[in-house]
Amino acid sequence: MFYSAMKMSLGNSLRLVFRPWVEGMENVPDTGAAILASNHLSFSDSFFLPSMLHRKVTFIAKAEYFTTPGVKGRLTAAFFKGVGQLPVDRSGSRGAGEAAIKSGLDVLERGELFGIYPEGTRSPDGRLYRGKPGGLGRLALLSGAPVLPVAMIDTEKIQPPGQVVPKVMRPGIRIGKPLDFTRYQGMEHDRFILRSVTDEVMYEIMKLSGQEYVDEYATAAKRRMADEAKRRKAEEKAEKAEKPEGSDRADGGSGAGGRRDAAA
């Protein structure tokens, strides 16, 4: 009930303001379980995709979104519950993965749609990163549900990090044909099979999105970029510390004097 009301109000608002376009809607089954495996460009991906589908789709979200105290915290929790997101404690990587898989299986066993971002986090630069096999692969093999590759288009341009007011523009959604991995059922503990399943899905997402593919986990890329930013900042700080105080003024003065002498 709450989901329907939230979807109607939020979905109508998103469609009216942003006018998202969708291709491949016919690939979403009218009934039965299915996994929507999408690239992840923006925080808004989890809102645009559900708002355009005729069926409910459930995603997982950090437990902190549901437990933050205060009025803002309660409103945030109500909002995430309203749009069909489930809380998952990510305090431990293995525990988080198991909790996410259990939540996903519960949704799929009810014959519903479950949404997952194989990259594990938002892309730091708009490129498509390597998918994590533990979640998507195991869910597909344990449930037997078909996997629908999904490409979100241009959602990162609507509200880049640090931008408060969203840019009004048309994002897109491409939904690919369902992929069947039932031939691998019973092999959910084989890491090579899980890797193969995930790579096949990521390849389809790449074709749908047109993104450049990076054979690296997005989480590792984010850490590397953060380390590089810290290193550059430290180098700039060191350069400023080594430069004699007032050297800019001294250089500027001699340069000006030199020009005056030359003019004379």
PDB file of C-alpha atoms in Angstrom, residues 115-251:
ATOM      1  CA  GLY A 115      17.424  -5.278  -8.073  1.00  0.00           C
ATOM      2  CA  ILE A 116      21.185  -5.532  -7.605  1.00  0.00           C
ATOM      3  CA  TYR A 117      24.240  -3.492  -8.587  1.00  0.00           C
ATOM      4  CA  PRO A 118      26.991  -6.025  -9.443  1.00  0.00           C
ATOM      5  CA  GLU A 119      29.695  -3.337  -9.205  1.00  0.00           C
ATOM      6  CA  GLY A 120      28.901  -3.063  -5.490  1.00  0.00           C
ATOM      7  CA  THR A 121      29.088   0.735  -5.426  1.00  0.00           C
ATOM      8  CA  ARG A 122      28.586   3.739  -7.667  1.00  0.00           C
ATOM      9  CA  SER A 123      31.057   4.236 -10.490  1.00  0.00           C
ATOM     10  CA  PRO A 124      33.609   6.911  -9.513  1.00  0.00           C
ATOM     11  CA  ASP A 125      34.017   8.223 -13.067  1.00  0.00           C
ATOM     12  CA  GLY A 126      31.117   7.019 -15.211  1.00  0.00           C
ATOM     13  CA  ARG A 127      32.917   3.924 -16.511  1.00  0.00           C
ATOM     14  CA  LEU A 128      31.694   0.353 -15.984  1.00  0.00           C
ATOM     15  CA  TYR A 129      33.715  -1.604 -13.433  1.00  0.00           C
ATOM     16  CA  ARG A 130      34.194  -5.297 -12.787  1.00  0.00           C
ATOM     17  CA  GLY A 131      31.198  -7.045 -11.231  1.00  0.00           C
ATOM     18  CA  LYS A 132      31.470  -8.790  -7.886  1.00  0.00           C
ATOM     19  CA  PRO A 133      30.514 -12.456  -8.387  1.00  0.00           C
ATOM     20  CA  GLY A 134      29.526 -13.401  -4.846  1.00  0.00           C
ATOM     21  CA  GLY A 135      26.167 -11.636  -4.832  1.00  0.00           C
ATOM     22  CA  LEU A 136      24.820 -11.748  -8.370  1.00  0.00           C
ATOM     23  CA  GLY A 137      26.201 -15.162  -9.294  1.00  0.00           C
ATOM     24  CA  ARG A 138      25.021 -16.902  -6.154  1.00  0.00           C
ATOM     25  CA  LEU A 139      21.592 -15.295  -6.297  1.00  0.00           C
ATOM     26  CA  ALA A 140      21.117 -16.384  -9.901  1.00  0.00           C
ATOM     27  CA  LEU A 141      22.190 -19.979  -9.255  1.00  0.00           C
ATOM     28  CA  LEU A 142      20.427 -20.426  -5.906  1.00  0.00           C
ATOM     29  CA  SER A 143      17.136 -18.968  -7.104  1.00  0.00           C
ATOM     30  CA  GLY A 144      17.118 -20.129 -10.720  1.00  0.00           C
ATOM     31  CA  ALA A 145      15.601 -16.742 -11.600  1.00  0.00           C
ATOM     32  CA  PRO A 146      16.479 -15.116 -14.942  1.00  0.00           C
ATOM     33  CA  VAL A 147      18.827 -12.138 -14.899  1.00  0.00           C
ATOM     34  CA  LEU A 148      17.858  -8.992 -16.788  1.00  0.00           C
ATOM     35  CA  PRO A 149      20.851  -6.748 -17.595  1.00  0.00           C
ATOM     36  CA  VAL A 150      19.954  -3.077 -17.116  1.00  0.00           C
ATOM     37  CA  ALA A 151      21.795   0.049 -18.231  1.00  0.00           C
ATOM     38  CA  MET A 152      21.123   3.404 -16.599  1.00  0.00           C
ATOM     39  CA  ILE A 153      22.017   6.227 -18.992  1.00  0.00           C
ATOM     40  CA  ASP A 154      23.172   9.730 -17.953  1.00  0.00           C
ATOM     41  CA  THR A 155      21.819   9.565 -14.385  1.00  0.00           C
ATOM     42  CA  GLU A 156      25.215  10.702 -13.066  1.00  0.00           C
ATOM     43  CA  LYS A 157      24.813  13.976 -14.967  1.00  0.00           C
ATOM     44  CA  ILE A 158      21.612  14.912 -13.160  1.00  0.00           C
ATOM     45  CA  GLN A 159      23.209  15.409  -9.754  1.00  0.00           C
ATOM     46  CA  PRO A 160      26.995  14.976  -9.681  1.00  0.00           C
ATOM     47  CA  PRO A 161      28.684  14.727  -6.260  1.00  0.00           C
ATOM     48  CA  GLY A 162      28.622  18.113  -4.537  1.00  0.00           C
ATOM     49  CA  GLN A 163      25.769  19.513  -6.622  1.00  0.00           C
ATOM     50  CA  VAL A 164      22.731  20.342  -4.492  1.00  0.00           C
ATOM     51  CA  VAL A 165      20.170  21.229  -7.145  1.00  0.00           C
ATOM     52  CA  PRO A 166      19.553  18.458  -9.719  1.00  0.00           C
ATOM     53  CA  LYS A 167      19.953  19.281 -13.395  1.00  0.00           C
ATOM     54  CA  VAL A 168      16.746  18.749 -15.329  1.00  0.00           C
ATOM     55  CA  MET A 169      17.546  16.449 -18.239  1.00  0.00           C
ATOM     56  CA  ARG A 170      16.327  13.170 -19.713  1.00  0.00           C
ATOM     57  CA  PRO A 171      18.018  10.038 -18.320  1.00  0.00           C
ATOM     58  CA  GLY A 172      17.523   6.693 -19.988  1.00  0.00           C
ATOM     59  CA  ILE A 173      17.009   3.045 -19.082  1.00  0.00           C
ATOM     60  CA  ARG A 174      17.779   0.082 -21.332  1.00  0.00           C
ATOM     61  CA  ILE A 175      16.625  -3.363 -20.250  1.00  0.00           C
ATOM     62  CA  GLY A 176      18.156  -6.346 -22.007  1.00  0.00           C
ATOM     63  CA  LYS A 177      16.780  -9.764 -22.737  1.00  0.00           C
ATOM     64  CA  PRO A 178      16.706 -12.200 -19.789  1.00  0.00           C
ATOM     65  CA  LEU A 179      19.749 -14.403 -19.290  1.00  0.00           C
ATOM     66  CA  ASP A 180      19.202 -18.002 -18.174  1.00  0.00           C
ATOM     67  CA  PHE A 181      21.843 -19.580 -15.910  1.00  0.00           C
ATOM     68  CA  THR A 182      19.916 -22.648 -14.769  1.00  0.00           C
ATOM     69  CA  ARG A 183      22.526 -24.799 -16.527  1.00  0.00           C
ATOM     70  CA  TYR A 184      24.852 -23.921 -13.627  1.00  0.00           C
ATOM     71  CA  GLN A 185      22.459 -24.650 -10.763  1.00  0.00           C
ATOM     72  CA  GLY A 186      24.091 -26.560  -7.928  1.00  0.00           C
ATOM     73  CA  MET A 187      27.455 -24.948  -8.724  1.00  0.00           C
ATOM     74  CA  GLU A 188      27.013 -21.811  -6.617  1.00  0.00           C
ATOM     75  CA  HIS A 189      30.208 -22.559  -4.681  1.00  0.00           C
ATOM     76  CA  ASP A 190      32.403 -22.793  -7.774  1.00  0.00           C
ATOM     77  CA  ARG A 191      34.181 -19.436  -7.981  1.00  0.00           C
ATOM     78  CA  PHE A 192      35.010 -19.918 -11.656  1.00  0.00           C
ATOM     79  CA  ILE A 193      31.341 -20.442 -12.512  1.00  0.00           C
ATOM     80  CA  LEU A 194      30.349 -17.410 -10.423  1.00  0.00           C
ATOM     81  CA  ARG A 195      32.962 -15.341 -12.222  1.00  0.00           C
ATOM     82  CA  SER A 196      31.727 -16.550 -15.605  1.00  0.00           C
ATOM     83  CA  VAL A 197      28.083 -15.741 -14.804  1.00  0.00           C
ATOM     84  CA  THR A 198      28.955 -12.273 -13.555  1.00  0.00           C
ATOM     85  CA  ASP A 199      31.209 -11.465 -16.505  1.00  0.00           C
ATOM     86  CA  GLU A 200      28.491 -12.510 -18.950  1.00  0.00           C
ATOM     87  CA  VAL A 201      26.022 -10.150 -17.276  1.00  0.00           C
ATOM     88  CA  MET A 202      28.540  -7.291 -17.159  1.00  0.00           C
ATOM     89  CA  TYR A 203      29.267  -7.754 -20.867  1.00  0.00           C
ATOM     90  CA  GLU A 204      25.572  -7.369 -21.666  1.00  0.00           C
ATOM     91  CA  ILE A 205      25.371  -4.263 -19.461  1.00  0.00           C
ATOM     92  CA  MET A 206      28.386  -2.818 -21.283  1.00  0.00           C
ATOM     93  CA  LYS A 207      26.705  -3.368 -24.654  1.00  0.00           C
ATOM     94  CA  LEU A 208      23.500  -1.734 -23.433  1.00  0.00           C
ATOM     95  CA  SER A 209      25.168   1.255 -21.754  1.00  0.00           C
ATOM     96  CA  GLY A 210      28.028   1.921 -24.172  1.00  0.00           C
ATOM     97  CA  GLN A 211      30.314   2.509 -21.176  1.00  0.00           C
ATOM     98  CA  GLU A 212      34.045   1.925 -21.228  1.00  0.00           C
ATOM     99  CA  TYR A 213      34.791  -1.238 -19.244  1.00  0.00           C
ATOM    100  CA  VAL A 214      37.461  -1.290 -16.536  1.00  0.00           C
ATOM    101  CA  ASP A 215      38.712  -4.682 -15.325  1.00  0.00           C
ATOM    102  CA  GLU A 216      39.002  -3.480 -11.734  1.00  0.00           C
ATOM    103  CA  TYR A 217      36.591  -3.376  -8.809  1.00  0.00           C
ATOM    104  CA  ALA A 218      35.032   0.063  -8.314  1.00  0.00           C
ATOM    105  CA  THR A 219      35.787  -0.071  -4.577  1.00  0.00           C
ATOM    106  CA  ALA A 220      39.492  -0.593  -5.323  1.00  0.00           C
ATOM    107  CA  ALA A 221      39.420   2.221  -7.889  1.00  0.00           C
ATOM    108  CA  LYS A 222      37.871   4.581  -5.344  1.00  0.00           C
ATOM    109  CA  ARG A 223      40.557   3.758  -2.784  1.00  0.00           C
ATOM    110  CA  ARG A 224      43.282   4.288  -5.373  1.00  0.00           C
ATOM    111  CA  MET A 225      41.808   7.628  -6.464  1.00  0.00           C
ATOM    112  CA  ALA A 226      41.497   8.750  -2.843  1.00  0.00           C
ATOM    113  CA  ASP A 227      45.117   7.773  -2.145  1.00  0.00           C
ATOM    114  CA  GLU A 228      46.285   9.658  -5.247  1.00  0.00           C
ATOM    115  CA  ALA A 229      44.334  12.740  -4.191  1.00  0.00           C
ATOM    116  CA  LYS A 230      45.917  12.607  -0.712  1.00  0.00           C
ATOM    117  CA  ARG A 231      49.368  12.195  -2.235  1.00  0.00           C
ATOM    118  CA  ARG A 232      48.895  15.199  -4.525  1.00  0.00           C
ATOM    119  CA  LYS A 233      47.629  17.291  -1.637  1.00  0.00           C
ATOM    120  CA  ALA A 234      50.595  16.299   0.507  1.00  0.00           C
ATOM    121  CA  GLU A 235      53.022  17.156  -2.325  1.00  0.00           C
ATOM    122  CA  GLU A 236      51.414  20.570  -2.823  1.00  0.00           C
ATOM    123  CA  LYS A 237      51.603  21.240   0.908  1.00  0.00           C
ATOM    124  CA  ALA A 238      55.266  20.232   0.970  1.00  0.00           C
ATOM    125  CA  GLU A 239      56.066  22.501  -1.989  1.00  0.00           C
ATOM    126  CA  LYS A 240      54.429  25.462  -0.272  1.00  0.00           C
ATOM    127  CA  ALA A 241      56.343  24.725   2.944  1.00  0.00           C
ATOM    128  CA  GLU A 242      59.698  24.597   1.090  1.00  0.00           C
ATOM    129  CA  LYS A 243      59.103  27.865  -0.763  1.00  0.00           C
ATOM    130  CA  PRO A 244      60.692  30.841   1.105  1.00  0.00           C
ATOM    131  CA  GLU A 245      58.143  33.228   2.597  1.00  0.00           C
ATOM    132  CA  GLY A 246      57.764  36.374   0.471  1.00  0.00           C
ATOM    133  CA  SER A 247      59.553  34.860  -2.536  1.00  0.00           C
ATOM    134  CA  ASP A 248      56.594  35.659  -4.770  1.00  0.00           C
ATOM    135  CA  ARG A 249      56.743  39.318  -3.792  1.00  0.00           C
ATOM    136  CA  ALA A 250      60.505  39.425  -4.240  1.00  0.00           C
ATOM    137  CA  ASP A 251      60.332  37.845  -7.682  1.00  0.00           C
TER     138      ASP A 251
END
